[in-house]
Amino acid sequence: MLNNNPSTKGFVPVFNGYLYYEVRGSGMPVLFIHAGVADCSMWDDQFSYFSQYYRLIRYDTRGYGKSHTETTEFSNRQDIVDLLTYLGVEKAAVIGISRGGQIAIDFTLEHPEFVSALIPIAAGVSGFDYQPGDNDQARREFELFSHMDELWEKKAYDELAELEVHVWADGPSQPVGRASPQIRDYIQKFIRANYTRQDGKATPQPLSPPAAGRLGEIQVPTLILVGEYDTYDTLVMADKLNHEIPGARKIIYPGTAHMLPMEQSARFNQEVLSFLGEVI
């Protein structure tokens, strides 16, 4: 049902920090978790669209955007529990992209009682031992990421930012500049700000045992989304999720890279709305 509820925003206290959140709409709750090269503003299109039908929740994960952390060990899963409890949410559909997708999967495994449906997008899988093997694209990407690690250690932020924009916006196998200037500029602006962020150093506690050996435990409806031009390991992990989560569905978006909801917003919104309409 359509609704026009105004959005609310605020901060929720968590262990040694606080999280910024925004809520809009009414009905069944849907939680969006952003990528590691973004903050919750990456969901602007989705926040407007889905809040017509559901109670939309988006937040900046610890150490990102407007959220804050002290130097501490912490759990991303417990942060979500604290957020949902603060907002009075007993169960939500959880949608996460990239790093946020990995957090969504881990949260579903640790706290299945909170999750009505799961949508991992270009998601990582905790504990997955990826090996590039003999695949040429995989080897090239492995070398590229090794070079990016070297640039980080050297604090060569200008060159590193350009490479990150290429990998996550264009796709590492694609020509530089393939993605729209809007997406490229968004990623570049965010990652440059994050390089010099003044928060404390937050060390996430990994899920134990990790997700890689436990995907069969996931019992909620699951839709896996990934772009054709994404990194090779992301495509491999999408296959793993599809094969090992009972009843999962997978959609590959042609001509699309890592930031799929931004690059193919209209299609993404329609397909996710259809899926949620079936399962929650």
Short mmCIF file of C-alpha atoms in Angstrom, two decimals, residues 33-127:
data_model
loop_
_atom_site.label_atom_id
_atom_site.label_comp_id
_atom_site.label_asym_id
_atom_site.label_seq_id
_atom_site.Cartn_x
_atom_site.Cartn_y
_atom_site.Cartn_z
CA ILE A 33 23.18 -1.68 4.37
CA HIS A 34 25.58 0.33 2.20
CA ALA A 35 28.82 -0.64 0.45
CA GLY A 36 32.30 0.00 1.81
CA VAL A 37 32.86 2.73 -0.81
CA ALA A 38 29.71 4.61 0.16
CA ASP A 39 27.48 5.62 3.02
CA CYS A 40 23.72 5.35 3.37
CA SER A 41 23.17 8.14 0.84
CA MET A 42 23.89 5.60 -1.92
CA TRP A 43 20.32 4.39 -1.34
CA ASP A 44 18.66 7.75 -2.16
CA ASP A 45 16.63 6.35 -5.08
CA GLN A 46 15.60 3.28 -3.11
CA PHE A 47 14.73 5.32 -0.01
CA SER A 48 12.22 7.37 -1.99
CA TYR A 49 10.84 4.45 -3.99
CA PHE A 50 10.46 1.68 -1.42
CA SER A 51 9.18 3.94 1.35
CA GLN A 52 5.95 4.17 -0.65
CA TYR A 53 5.36 0.51 0.25
CA TYR A 54 7.44 -0.38 3.32
CA ARG A 55 9.05 1.07 6.42
CA LEU A 56 12.50 1.87 5.06
CA ILE A 57 15.54 1.98 7.34
CA ARG A 58 19.00 2.98 6.20
CA TYR A 59 22.02 3.73 8.33
CA ASP A 60 25.71 4.53 8.20
CA THR A 61 27.68 1.56 9.48
CA ARG A 62 30.18 2.21 12.25
CA GLY A 63 32.99 4.52 11.10
CA TYR A 64 31.17 5.58 7.91
CA GLY A 65 29.21 8.68 6.98
CA LYS A 66 27.72 10.44 9.99
CA SER A 67 28.23 7.52 12.36
CA HIS A 68 31.07 7.59 14.86
CA THR A 69 33.28 5.10 16.65
CA GLU A 70 35.91 5.11 19.32
CA THR A 71 38.97 2.88 18.97
CA THR A 72 37.43 -0.45 19.87
CA GLU A 73 36.56 -3.98 18.89
CA PHE A 74 32.91 -4.29 17.92
CA SER A 75 30.35 -6.45 16.13
CA ASN A 76 28.51 -5.19 13.05
CA ARG A 77 25.84 -7.78 13.84
CA GLN A 78 25.30 -6.43 17.35
CA ASP A 79 25.20 -2.88 15.98
CA ILE A 80 22.23 -3.93 13.82
CA VAL A 81 20.53 -5.59 16.79
CA ASP A 82 20.95 -2.36 18.75
CA LEU A 83 19.61 -0.29 15.84
CA LEU A 84 16.55 -2.46 15.23
CA THR A 85 15.79 -2.74 18.94
CA TYR A 86 16.06 1.04 19.32
CA LEU A 87 13.58 1.46 16.46
CA GLY A 88 11.20 -1.17 17.82
CA VAL A 89 11.70 -3.50 14.85
CA GLU A 90 11.19 -7.21 15.53
CA LYS A 91 11.86 -8.47 12.00
CA ALA A 92 13.05 -6.89 8.73
CA ALA A 93 13.98 -7.76 5.19
CA VAL A 94 17.72 -7.12 5.01
CA ILE A 95 19.34 -5.78 1.82
CA GLY A 96 23.09 -5.23 1.67
CA ILE A 97 25.64 -4.53 -1.03
CA SER A 98 29.32 -5.52 -1.13
CA ARG A 99 30.69 -5.21 2.42
CA GLY A 100 27.11 -4.51 3.45
CA GLY A 101 26.04 -7.73 1.76
CA GLN A 102 28.54 -9.70 3.81
CA ILE A 103 27.27 -8.01 6.96
CA ALA A 104 23.69 -8.88 5.94
CA ILE A 105 24.58 -12.55 5.43
CA ASP A 106 26.48 -12.77 8.72
CA PHE A 107 23.62 -11.04 10.55
CA THR A 108 21.10 -13.49 9.10
CA LEU A 109 23.19 -16.42 10.34
CA GLU A 110 23.74 -15.01 13.83
CA HIS A 111 20.27 -13.50 14.33
CA PRO A 112 17.80 -15.31 12.05
CA GLU A 113 14.96 -14.26 14.35
CA PHE A 114 15.31 -10.68 13.07
CA VAL A 115 15.30 -11.47 9.33
CA SER A 116 12.23 -11.96 7.10
CA ALA A 117 14.11 -11.99 3.77
CA LEU A 118 17.69 -11.54 2.55
CA ILE A 119 18.97 -9.74 -0.56
CA PRO A 120 22.78 -9.82 -0.88
CA ILE A 121 24.06 -7.67 -3.75
CA ALA A 122 27.63 -8.12 -5.04
CA ALA A 123 28.21 -9.59 -1.62
CA GLY A 124 31.27 -10.91 0.12
CA VAL A 125 31.14 -14.20 2.02
CA SER A 126 33.01 -14.26 5.32
CA GLY A 127 35.56 -17.06 5.56
#
